mmCIF file of C-alpha atoms and ligand atoms in Angstrom:
data_model
loop_
_atom_site.group_PDB
_atom_site.id
_atom_site.type_symbol
_atom_site.label_atom_id
_atom_site.label_comp_id
_atom_site.label_asym_id
_atom_site.label_seq_id
_atom_site.Cartn_x
_atom_site.Cartn_y
_atom_site.Cartn_z
ATOM 1 C CA UNK L 1 11.982 -9.935 -0.660
ATOM 2 C CA UNK L 2 13.044 -6.669 -2.371
ATOM 3 C CA UNK L 3 11.750 -3.586 -0.479
ATOM 4 C CA UNK L 4 12.108 0.505 -0.269
ATOM 5 C CA UNK L 5 12.753 1.053 3.411
ATOM 6 C CA UNK L 6 13.342 4.241 5.295
ATOM 7 C CA UNK L 7 14.353 5.097 8.652
ATOM 8 C CA UNK L 8 14.144 8.838 9.153
ATOM 9 C CA UNK L 9 11.773 11.258 8.179
ATOM 10 C CA UNK L 10 13.240 13.615 5.573
ATOM 11 C CA UNK L 11 13.870 13.926 1.741
ATOM 12 C CA UNK L 12 13.422 11.426 -0.823
ATOM 13 C CA UNK L 13 16.856 10.177 -0.285
ATOM 14 C CA UNK L 14 16.225 8.581 2.925
ATOM 15 C CA UNK L 15 14.459 6.039 0.866
ATOM 16 C CA UNK L 16 16.544 2.693 -0.191
ATOM 17 C CA UNK L 17 16.242 -0.625 -1.728
ATOM 18 C CA UNK L 18 17.075 -3.142 1.061
ATOM 19 C CA UNK L 19 16.210 -7.077 1.255
ATOM 20 C CA UNK L 20 13.796 -7.704 4.010
ATOM 21 C CA UNK L 21 11.616 -10.724 5.049
ATOM 22 C CA UNK L 22 8.288 -11.730 3.044
ATOM 23 C CA UNK L 23 5.603 -10.859 5.379
ATOM 24 C CA UNK L 24 3.684 -13.954 6.357
ATOM 25 C CA UNK L 25 -0.109 -13.504 5.902
ATOM 26 C CA UNK L 26 -2.607 -14.296 9.335
ATOM 27 C CA UNK L 27 -5.567 -15.811 9.212
ATOM 28 C CA UNK L 28 -7.804 -13.330 7.487
ATOM 29 C CA UNK L 29 -4.978 -11.665 5.103
ATOM 30 C CA UNK L 30 -4.144 -12.377 1.507
ATOM 31 C CA UNK L 31 -0.589 -12.427 0.239
ATOM 32 C CA UNK L 32 0.056 -10.447 -2.860
ATOM 33 C CA UNK L 33 2.825 -10.374 -5.333
ATOM 34 C CA UNK L 34 2.697 -7.238 -6.117
ATOM 35 C CA UNK L 35 3.692 -5.957 -9.823
ATOM 36 C CA UNK L 36 2.740 -2.591 -9.669
ATOM 37 C CA UNK L 37 2.257 0.198 -6.918
ATOM 38 C CA UNK L 38 2.325 3.902 -6.944
ATOM 39 C CA UNK L 39 4.148 6.728 -5.101
ATOM 40 C CA UNK L 40 1.634 9.438 -4.242
ATOM 41 C CA UNK L 41 1.232 12.499 -2.054
ATOM 42 C CA UNK L 42 0.222 10.773 0.968
ATOM 43 C CA UNK L 43 3.535 8.465 0.812
ATOM 44 C CA UNK L 44 5.349 11.803 0.525
ATOM 45 C CA UNK L 45 3.543 13.151 3.463
ATOM 46 C CA UNK L 46 4.141 10.298 5.953
ATOM 47 C CA UNK L 47 7.950 10.307 4.629
ATOM 48 C CA UNK L 48 8.611 14.155 5.214
ATOM 49 C CA UNK L 49 6.166 13.603 8.652
ATOM 50 C CA UNK L 50 4.412 16.812 7.155
ATOM 51 C CA UNK L 51 2.179 17.918 8.757
ATOM 52 C CA UNK L 52 4.125 17.091 11.992
ATOM 53 C CA UNK L 53 0.939 15.766 13.731
ATOM 54 C CA UNK L 54 1.197 12.550 11.396
ATOM 55 C CA UNK L 55 3.980 11.339 13.176
ATOM 56 C CA UNK L 56 1.245 10.585 15.993
ATOM 57 C CA UNK L 57 0.494 7.644 13.726
ATOM 58 C CA UNK L 58 3.481 7.098 11.858
ATOM 59 C CA UNK L 59 5.883 7.375 14.862
ATOM 60 C CA UNK L 60 7.039 10.311 16.780
ATOM 61 C CA UNK L 61 10.600 9.944 16.588
ATOM 62 C CA UNK L 62 11.473 7.733 13.572
ATOM 63 C CA UNK L 63 8.694 5.800 11.348
ATOM 64 C CA UNK L 64 7.252 2.642 13.035
ATOM 65 C CA UNK L 65 6.680 1.032 9.664
ATOM 66 C CA UNK L 66 10.071 0.927 7.608
ATOM 67 C CA UNK L 67 8.157 0.410 4.005
ATOM 68 C CA UNK L 68 5.832 3.214 2.307
ATOM 69 C CA UNK L 69 3.247 2.530 -0.254
ATOM 70 C CA UNK L 70 -0.533 2.267 -0.462
ATOM 71 C CA UNK L 71 -1.572 1.393 -3.834
ATOM 72 C CA UNK L 72 -0.992 -2.044 -5.589
ATOM 73 C CA UNK L 73 -1.825 -4.384 -8.369
ATOM 74 C CA UNK L 74 -0.441 -7.887 -8.688
ATOM 75 C CA UNK L 75 -1.261 -11.543 -7.852
ATOM 76 C CA UNK L 76 -2.281 -13.722 -4.762
ATOM 77 C CA UNK L 77 0.784 -15.439 -3.850
ATOM 78 C CA UNK L 78 -0.777 -17.436 -0.475
ATOM 79 C CA UNK L 79 -4.169 -16.924 1.895
ATOM 80 C CA UNK L 80 -4.740 -17.199 5.496
ATOM 81 C CA UNK L 81 -6.925 -19.871 6.453
ATOM 82 C CA UNK L 82 -10.130 -17.308 7.062
ATOM 83 C CA UNK L 83 -10.075 -16.420 3.528
ATOM 84 C CA UNK L 84 -13.038 -16.943 1.480
ATOM 85 C CA UNK L 85 -13.012 -14.073 -1.475
ATOM 86 C CA UNK L 86 -9.404 -14.787 -2.947
ATOM 87 C CA UNK L 87 -7.481 -17.682 -4.003
ATOM 88 C CA UNK L 88 -3.861 -18.464 -4.960
ATOM 89 C CA UNK L 89 -3.464 -16.632 -8.572
ATOM 90 C CA UNK L 90 -6.108 -14.291 -8.277
ATOM 91 C CA UNK L 91 -5.248 -11.059 -9.734
ATOM 92 C CA UNK L 92 -5.935 -8.043 -7.381
ATOM 93 C CA UNK L 93 -5.829 -4.648 -7.040
ATOM 94 C CA UNK L 94 -6.114 -2.069 -4.138
ATOM 95 C CA UNK L 95 -5.458 0.325 -0.914
ATOM 96 C CA UNK L 96 -3.789 -0.345 2.341
ATOM 97 C CA UNK L 97 -2.088 1.871 4.565
ATOM 98 C CA UNK L 98 1.608 1.422 4.053
ATOM 99 C CA UNK L 99 3.823 -1.496 2.683
ATOM 100 C CA UNK L 100 3.548 -1.712 -0.922
ATOM 101 C CA UNK L 101 6.674 -0.551 -2.208
ATOM 102 C CA UNK L 102 7.874 -4.111 -1.930
ATOM 103 C CA UNK L 103 7.626 -7.191 -3.871
ATOM 104 C CA UNK L 104 4.909 -9.019 -1.725
ATOM 105 C CA UNK L 105 2.507 -7.114 0.836
ATOM 106 C CA UNK L 106 -0.513 -8.551 2.947
ATOM 107 C CA UNK L 107 -3.569 -7.374 3.427
ATOM 108 C CA UNK L 108 -6.911 -7.968 5.431
ATOM 109 C CA UNK L 109 -9.519 -9.710 2.737
ATOM 110 C CA UNK L 110 -11.784 -6.793 4.395
ATOM 111 C CA UNK L 111 -9.461 -4.159 3.616
ATOM 112 C CA UNK L 112 -9.390 -2.231 0.280
ATOM 113 C CA UNK L 113 -9.009 -5.299 -2.030
ATOM 114 C CA UNK L 114 -10.651 -6.622 -5.176
ATOM 115 C CA UNK L 115 -10.158 -8.624 -8.103
ATOM 116 C CA UNK L 116 -8.422 -6.694 -10.789
ATOM 117 C CA UNK L 117 -10.610 -5.452 -13.638
ATOM 118 C CA UNK L 118 -9.705 -7.640 -16.949
ATOM 119 C CA UNK L 119 -9.310 -4.981 -19.162
ATOM 120 C CA UNK L 120 -6.868 -3.014 -16.876
ATOM 121 C CA UNK L 121 -2.838 -3.935 -16.832
ATOM 122 C CA UNK L 122 -1.465 -4.139 -13.524
ATOM 123 C CA UNK L 123 0.147 -0.701 -14.144
ATOM 124 C CA UNK L 124 -3.159 0.978 -14.577
ATOM 125 C CA UNK L 125 -5.199 -1.279 -11.879
ATOM 126 C CA UNK L 126 -2.439 0.225 -8.991
ATOM 127 C CA UNK L 127 -2.875 3.792 -10.084
ATOM 128 C CA UNK L 128 -6.619 3.529 -9.381
ATOM 129 C CA UNK L 129 -7.872 3.736 -5.534
ATOM 130 C CA UNK L 130 -5.745 6.402 -3.989
ATOM 131 C CA UNK L 131 -6.894 9.488 -6.087
ATOM 132 C CA UNK L 132 -10.779 8.022 -6.412
ATOM 133 C CA UNK L 133 -10.469 7.252 -2.466
ATOM 134 C CA UNK L 134 -9.885 10.925 -1.726
ATOM 135 C CA UNK L 135 -12.322 12.158 -4.400
ATOM 136 C CA UNK L 136 -14.991 9.940 -3.500
ATOM 137 C CA UNK L 137 -14.863 11.567 0.032
ATOM 138 C CA UNK L 138 -16.242 14.558 -1.602
ATOM 139 C CA UNK L 139 -18.284 13.137 -4.314
ATOM 140 C CA UNK L 140 -20.177 10.770 -2.146
ATOM 141 C CA UNK L 141 -21.187 13.472 0.281
ATOM 142 C CA UNK L 142 -22.154 16.606 -2.278
ATOM 143 C CA UNK L 143 -25.329 15.443 -3.387
ATOM 144 C CA UNK L 144 -24.086 14.972 -7.146
ATOM 145 C CA UNK L 145 -26.764 13.938 -9.692
ATOM 146 C CA UNK L 146 -28.348 15.312 -12.586
ATOM 147 C CA UNK L 147 -29.280 19.061 -12.487
ATOM 148 C CA UNK L 148 -26.376 19.826 -10.020
ATOM 149 C CA UNK L 149 -23.126 21.557 -10.645
ATOM 150 C CA UNK L 150 -19.631 20.995 -9.493
ATOM 151 C CA UNK L 151 -16.595 22.624 -10.151
ATOM 152 C CA UNK L 152 -12.985 20.956 -9.926
ATOM 153 C CA UNK L 153 -10.020 22.986 -9.751
ATOM 154 C CA UNK L 154 -6.746 21.090 -10.425
ATOM 155 C CA UNK L 155 -8.430 18.754 -12.585
ATOM 156 C CA UNK L 156 -5.118 17.234 -14.028
ATOM 157 C CA UNK L 157 -3.784 15.567 -10.863
ATOM 158 C CA UNK L 158 -4.433 12.359 -9.227
ATOM 159 C CA UNK L 159 -7.486 13.570 -7.308
ATOM 160 C CA UNK L 160 -8.775 15.819 -9.980
ATOM 161 C CA UNK L 161 -8.871 13.120 -12.736
ATOM 162 C CA UNK L 162 -10.559 11.048 -10.341
ATOM 163 C CA UNK L 163 -13.110 13.516 -9.172
ATOM 164 C CA UNK L 164 -13.939 14.570 -12.980
ATOM 165 C CA UNK L 165 -15.106 10.819 -14.115
ATOM 166 C CA UNK L 166 -16.752 10.015 -10.585
ATOM 167 C CA UNK L 167 -18.579 13.354 -10.563
ATOM 168 C CA UNK L 168 -19.900 12.565 -14.337
ATOM 169 C CA UNK L 169 -20.849 9.106 -13.175
ATOM 170 C CA UNK L 170 -23.102 10.540 -10.590
ATOM 171 C CA UNK L 171 -24.816 12.275 -13.580
ATOM 172 C CA UNK L 172 -23.585 16.199 -12.511
ATOM 173 C CA UNK L 173 -22.757 18.574 -14.805
ATOM 174 C CA UNK L 174 -18.954 19.068 -14.419
ATOM 175 C CA UNK L 175 -16.719 21.993 -14.939
ATOM 176 C CA UNK L 176 -13.057 21.170 -14.640
ATOM 177 C CA UNK L 177 -10.197 23.809 -14.225
ATOM 178 C CA UNK L 178 -6.739 23.035 -15.453
ATOM 179 C CA UNK L 179 -3.966 24.629 -17.657
ATOM 180 C CA UNK L 180 -3.795 25.030 -21.106
ATOM 181 C CA UNK L 181 -1.645 21.561 -21.683
ATOM 182 C CA UNK L 182 -4.254 19.468 -20.041
ATOM 183 C CA UNK L 183 -7.714 20.723 -21.346
ATOM 184 C CA UNK L 184 -7.590 17.875 -23.913
ATOM 185 C CA UNK L 185 -6.883 15.119 -21.243
ATOM 186 C CA UNK L 186 -9.477 16.819 -19.005
ATOM 187 C CA UNK L 187 -12.230 17.156 -21.561
ATOM 188 C CA UNK L 188 -11.332 13.334 -22.468
ATOM 189 C CA UNK L 189 -12.418 12.345 -19.281
ATOM 190 C CA UNK L 190 -15.924 13.422 -19.810
ATOM 191 C CA UNK L 191 -16.129 17.265 -18.608
ATOM 192 C CA UNK L 192 -18.729 19.079 -19.747
ATOM 193 C CA UNK L 193 -16.522 21.968 -19.705
ATOM 194 C CA UNK L 194 -13.227 22.895 -19.342
ATOM 195 C CA UNK L 195 -11.666 26.278 -18.093
ATOM 196 C CA UNK L 196 -8.339 26.836 -18.901
ATOM 197 C CA UNK L 197 -6.728 28.827 -15.833
ATOM 198 C CA UNK L 198 -4.179 30.654 -17.762
ATOM 199 C CA UNK L 199 -6.871 32.160 -20.074
ATOM 200 C CA UNK L 200 -9.919 32.730 -17.369
ATOM 201 C CA UNK L 201 -10.497 33.418 -14.045
ATOM 202 C CA UNK L 202 -13.481 31.109 -13.169
ATOM 203 C CA UNK L 203 -14.284 33.336 -10.168
ATOM 204 C CA UNK L 204 -15.015 36.462 -12.073
ATOM 205 C CA UNK L 205 -16.988 34.922 -14.855
ATOM 206 C CA UNK L 206 -20.276 35.184 -13.448
ATOM 207 C CA UNK L 207 -21.225 31.259 -13.485
ATOM 208 C CA UNK L 208 -22.425 29.620 -10.372
ATOM 209 C CA UNK L 209 -21.942 26.094 -8.726
ATOM 210 C CA UNK L 210 -23.331 23.902 -5.959
ATOM 211 C CA UNK L 211 -20.263 22.332 -5.196
ATOM 212 C CA UNK L 212 -16.555 23.511 -5.819
ATOM 213 C CA UNK L 213 -13.916 21.155 -5.340
ATOM 214 C CA UNK L 214 -10.081 22.367 -4.877
ATOM 215 C CA UNK L 215 -8.803 19.219 -5.667
ATOM 216 C CA UNK L 216 -5.482 20.272 -5.512
ATOM 217 C CA UNK L 217 -5.274 22.378 -2.483
ATOM 218 C CA UNK L 218 -3.990 25.622 -4.396
ATOM 219 C CA UNK L 219 -7.483 27.706 -4.390
ATOM 220 C CA UNK L 220 -9.441 29.231 -1.355
ATOM 221 C CA UNK L 221 -12.994 29.544 -0.026
ATOM 222 C CA UNK L 222 -12.538 33.069 0.046
ATOM 223 C CA UNK L 223 -12.121 33.791 -3.484
ATOM 224 C CA UNK L 224 -14.498 31.135 -4.753
ATOM 225 C CA UNK L 225 -17.311 32.159 -2.431
ATOM 226 C CA UNK L 226 -19.152 34.039 -4.762
ATOM 227 C CA UNK L 227 -19.083 31.561 -7.376
ATOM 228 C CA UNK L 228 -20.918 29.221 -4.949
ATOM 229 C CA UNK L 229 -24.448 29.071 -5.254
ATOM 230 C CA UNK L 230 -26.636 29.718 -2.055
ATOM 231 C CA UNK L 231 -26.577 26.454 0.001
ATOM 232 C CA UNK L 232 -23.231 25.442 -1.989
ATOM 233 C CA UNK L 233 -20.391 23.638 -0.528
ATOM 234 C CA UNK L 234 -16.591 24.208 -0.952
ATOM 235 C CA UNK L 235 -14.761 21.318 -0.624
ATOM 236 C CA UNK L 236 -10.829 21.380 0.213
ATOM 237 C CA UNK L 237 -8.296 18.324 0.156
ATOM 238 C CA UNK L 238 -5.446 20.408 2.419
ATOM 239 C CA UNK L 239 -5.281 21.939 5.420
ATOM 240 C CA UNK L 240 -4.281 25.170 4.287
ATOM 241 C CA UNK L 241 -2.254 27.772 5.286
ATOM 242 C CA UNK L 242 -1.870 28.079 9.146
ATOM 243 C CA UNK L 243 -4.559 24.916 9.116
ATOM 244 C CA UNK L 244 -7.102 27.596 8.374
ATOM 245 C CA UNK L 245 -9.437 24.763 6.521
ATOM 246 C CA UNK L 246 -10.449 22.458 9.300
ATOM 247 C CA UNK L 247 -11.379 25.987 11.323
ATOM 248 C CA UNK L 248 -13.387 27.767 8.409
ATOM 249 C CA UNK L 249 -15.367 23.952 8.258
ATOM 250 C CA UNK L 250 -16.276 24.694 11.657
ATOM 251 C CA UNK L 251 -17.330 27.900 11.411
ATOM 252 C CA UNK L 252 -19.407 27.841 8.459
ATOM 253 C CA UNK L 253 -21.092 25.202 9.678
ATOM 254 C CA UNK L 254 -22.645 27.589 12.097
ATOM 255 C CA UNK L 255 -22.462 30.701 10.065
ATOM 256 C CA UNK L 256 -23.592 31.615 6.595
ATOM 257 C CA UNK L 257 -25.446 29.399 4.250
ATOM 258 C CA UNK L 258 -22.194 28.604 2.235
ATOM 259 C CA UNK L 259 -20.287 25.558 4.034
ATOM 260 C CA UNK L 260 -16.661 24.421 3.708
ATOM 261 C CA UNK L 261 -15.574 20.817 4.158
ATOM 262 C CA UNK L 262 -12.520 18.500 4.394
ATOM 263 C CA UNK L 263 -13.595 15.232 3.476
ATOM 264 C CA UNK L 264 -11.116 12.408 4.933
ATOM 265 C CA UNK L 265 -11.159 9.489 2.941
ATOM 266 C CA UNK L 266 -12.063 5.726 4.214
ATOM 267 C CA UNK L 267 -10.144 3.742 1.645
ATOM 268 C CA UNK L 268 -12.999 0.749 1.831
ATOM 269 C CA UNK L 269 -13.564 -2.019 -0.011
ATOM 270 C CA UNK L 270 -17.127 -0.655 -0.799
ATOM 271 C CA UNK L 271 -15.148 2.348 -2.731
ATOM 272 C CA UNK L 272 -12.582 -0.430 -4.585
ATOM 273 C CA UNK L 273 -15.592 -2.489 -5.704
ATOM 274 C CA UNK L 274 -17.514 0.441 -6.991
ATOM 275 C CA UNK L 275 -14.454 1.827 -9.065
ATOM 276 C CA UNK L 276 -14.183 -1.972 -10.487
ATOM 277 C CA UNK L 277 -17.867 -1.521 -11.320
ATOM 278 C CA UNK L 278 -17.064 1.543 -13.026
ATOM 279 C CA UNK L 279 -14.188 0.697 -14.771
ATOM 280 C CA UNK L 280 -15.889 -2.610 -16.061
ATOM 281 C CA UNK L 281 -18.642 -0.523 -17.337
ATOM 282 C CA UNK L 282 -16.151 1.524 -19.100
ATOM 283 C CA UNK L 283 -16.758 4.531 -17.187
ATOM 284 C CA UNK L 284 -13.294 5.085 -15.173
ATOM 285 C CA UNK L 285 -9.751 4.651 -16.321
ATOM 286 C CA UNK L 286 -6.288 5.745 -14.470
ATOM 287 C CA UNK L 287 -4.125 8.493 -16.118
ATOM 288 C CA UNK L 288 -0.696 7.787 -15.997
ATOM 289 C CA UNK L 289 1.892 10.269 -16.109
ATOM 290 C CA UNK L 290 5.254 8.084 -15.685
ATOM 291 C CA UNK L 291 6.287 4.724 -14.658
ATOM 292 C CA UNK L 292 9.676 3.587 -13.056
ATOM 293 C CA UNK L 293 11.372 1.010 -12.295
ATOM 294 C CA UNK L 294 11.169 0.344 -8.215
ATOM 295 C CA UNK L 295 14.533 0.841 -8.112
ATOM 296 C CA UNK L 296 13.966 4.404 -9.051
ATOM 297 C CA UNK L 297 11.789 5.241 -6.488
ATOM 298 C CA UNK L 298 14.007 8.363 -5.346
ATOM 299 C CA UNK L 299 13.499 9.993 -8.818
ATOM 300 C CA UNK L 300 9.753 9.010 -8.712
ATOM 301 C CA UNK L 301 9.236 10.636 -5.481
ATOM 302 C CA UNK L 302 11.117 13.851 -6.292
ATOM 303 C CA UNK L 303 9.196 14.288 -9.621
ATOM 304 C CA UNK L 304 5.931 13.680 -7.315
ATOM 305 C CA UNK L 305 7.033 16.346 -5.357
ATOM 306 C CA UNK L 306 6.855 18.832 -7.740
ATOM 307 C CA UNK L 307 3.258 18.929 -7.648
ATOM 308 C CA UNK L 308 3.008 18.818 -11.381
ATOM 309 C CA UNK L 309 2.422 15.437 -12.232
ATOM 310 C CA UNK L 310 -0.649 14.392 -14.363
ATOM 311 C CA UNK L 311 -2.678 11.950 -12.394
ATOM 312 C CA UNK L 312 -0.599 9.565 -11.247
ATOM 313 C CA UNK L 313 3.517 7.991 -11.325
ATOM 314 C CA UNK L 314 3.649 3.822 -11.036
ATOM 315 C CA UNK L 315 6.653 2.165 -9.664
ATOM 316 C CA UNK L 316 6.950 -1.267 -11.602
ATOM 317 C CA UNK L 317 8.066 -4.260 -9.096
ATOM 318 C CA UNK L 318 10.195 -6.305 -11.722
ATOM 319 C CA UNK L 319 10.602 -9.487 -9.625
ATOM 320 C CA UNK L 320 6.965 -9.259 -8.237
HETATM 321 N N1 LIG N 401 -7.208 14.771 1.878
HETATM 322 C C1 LIG N 401 -6.070 13.987 2.031
HETATM 323 O O1 LIG N 401 -6.339 12.886 2.571
HETATM 324 C C2 LIG N 401 -4.777 14.150 1.003
HETATM 325 C C3 LIG N 401 -4.222 12.913 0.730
HETATM 326 C C4 LIG N 401 -3.098 13.416 -0.355
HETATM 327 C C5 LIG N 401 -3.203 14.284 -1.045
HETATM 328 N N2 LIG N 401 -3.806 15.361 -0.533
HETATM 329 C C6 LIG N 401 -3.703 16.803 -0.868
HETATM 330 O O2 LIG N 401 -4.549 16.811 -2.178
HETATM 331 C C7 LIG N 401 -3.778 17.728 -3.134
HETATM 332 C C8 LIG N 401 -3.751 17.284 -4.546
HETATM 333 O O3 LIG N 401 -3.091 15.981 -4.604
HETATM 334 P P1 LIG N 401 -2.806 15.040 -6.173
HETATM 335 O O4 LIG N 401 -2.057 13.998 -5.676
HETATM 336 O O5 LIG N 401 -4.147 14.662 -6.455
HETATM 337 O O6 LIG N 401 -2.091 16.366 -6.601
HETATM 338 P P2 LIG N 401 -0.903 16.101 -7.728
HETATM 339 O O7 LIG N 401 -1.464 14.837 -8.514
HETATM 340 O O8 LIG N 401 0.349 16.307 -7.739
HETATM 341 O O9 LIG N 401 -1.788 17.391 -8.853
HETATM 342 C C9 LIG N 401 -0.889 17.913 -9.523
HETATM 343 C C10 LIG N 401 -1.595 18.808 -10.727
HETATM 344 O O10 LIG N 401 -2.069 19.670 -10.096
HETATM 345 C C11 LIG N 401 -1.911 20.636 -11.236
HETATM 346 N N3 LIG N 401 -1.572 21.826 -10.111
HETATM 347 C C12 LIG N 401 -0.374 22.700 -9.748
HETATM 348 N N4 LIG N 401 -0.259 23.660 -9.309
HETATM 349 C C13 LIG N 401 -1.676 24.304 -9.609
HETATM 350 C C14 LIG N 401 -2.499 25.410 -9.410
HETATM 351 N N5 LIG N 401 -1.680 26.562 -8.783
HETATM 352 N N6 LIG N 401 -3.620 25.290 -9.941
HETATM 353 C C15 LIG N 401 -4.314 24.563 -10.212
HETATM 354 N N7 LIG N 401 -3.644 23.219 -10.589
HETATM 355 C C16 LIG N 401 -2.556 23.230 -10.356
HETATM 356 C C17 LIG N 401 -1.213 20.701 -12.360
HETATM 357 O O11 LIG N 401 -1.714 20.614 -13.470
HETATM 358 P P3 LIG N 401 -1.790 22.058 -14.194
HETATM 359 O O12 LIG N 401 -0.665 21.735 -14.942
HETATM 360 O O13 LIG N 401 -3.074 21.957 -14.756
HETATM 361 O O14 LIG N 401 -1.830 23.270 -13.353
HETATM 362 C C18 LIG N 401 -1.188 19.196 -11.948
HETATM 363 O O15 LIG N 401 -1.461 18.170 -12.790
HETATM 364 C C19 LIG N 401 -2.517 17.960 -2.902
HETATM 365 O O16 LIG N 401 -2.711 19.220 -2.186
HETATM 366 C C20 LIG N 401 -2.277 17.017 -1.570
HETATM 367 O O17 LIG N 401 -0.997 17.650 -0.553
HETATM 368 C C21 LIG N 401 -5.035 15.406 0.129
#
């Protein structure tokens, strides 16, 4: 099968298309013929080995797994003998650790895989799970419900667009922060208020929130602290300069009434099924910026690494 492979850590140019062996599903696995996948910031982090410690999981000197790609949407091509939930021909979507930048990938039945929402195209379904799983790691812990308020900074990215919709689905009052060109999009995702950061600094307008979620790793607890209500929590997606965020998370657990948290996503089947429910109910959609053919993975990756994409970047797998 055709796949995007890489044999050393480095810039997007280390990626290339190669013919590799098609994977064979184990007893509890499903083989998916992939129609669409995405390039996301986690793929980029693994490829660059940034942060350095991720080599502990991906291979110290060179990548252990040659194929990147976490999100996928496609059709079931074959199933292992113990699989009961899926059948050959089922349309599915989901998220896995790696291996989706290819025409086929195996994924455990118990992993983050579900039947594709019928109203979605493969391209849309491929772009659902990564940003939403990371956003869920925050939203599910933040006790969001009617009467609670959340401010989402970086609301136009993959995690941000997911966070706005998920926070609304939990009933919270959502204030989203983005630049002028994204105001309309973010409002269309259900935000109750949208702050254009080119026009207004939310940390200086006197308003306070139960939760502040920096979905793009560009703000700081220090600057946001006064915008948090007593007992409020600041959620961060990035380790921050000199990895200060985990340290702050530890410190604020012991001292002070305002907390910092760095949530880690679970990429669970439970989350994927929850997202499917929201999609079927018309409460969630994937925001797609651009689609590229799989063969243009290097261009797609360069674009993702500008840090300026809106929502998600999809790779269309034509042979898939
Ligand atoms: N915790 C984890 O497991 C994990 C995993 C993957 C990624 N991450 C981190 O999560 C963060 C977000 O990832 P993502 O994929 O959602 O990002 P993304 O899609 O690349 O975010 C792009 C968006 O960020 C906005 N943006 C760029 N600079 C900004 C700034 N200074 N202030 C406010 N908004 C800004 C841009 O919109 P505007 O034009 O509106 O500014 C753009 O639409 C990244 O820092 C990434 O490293 C964490």
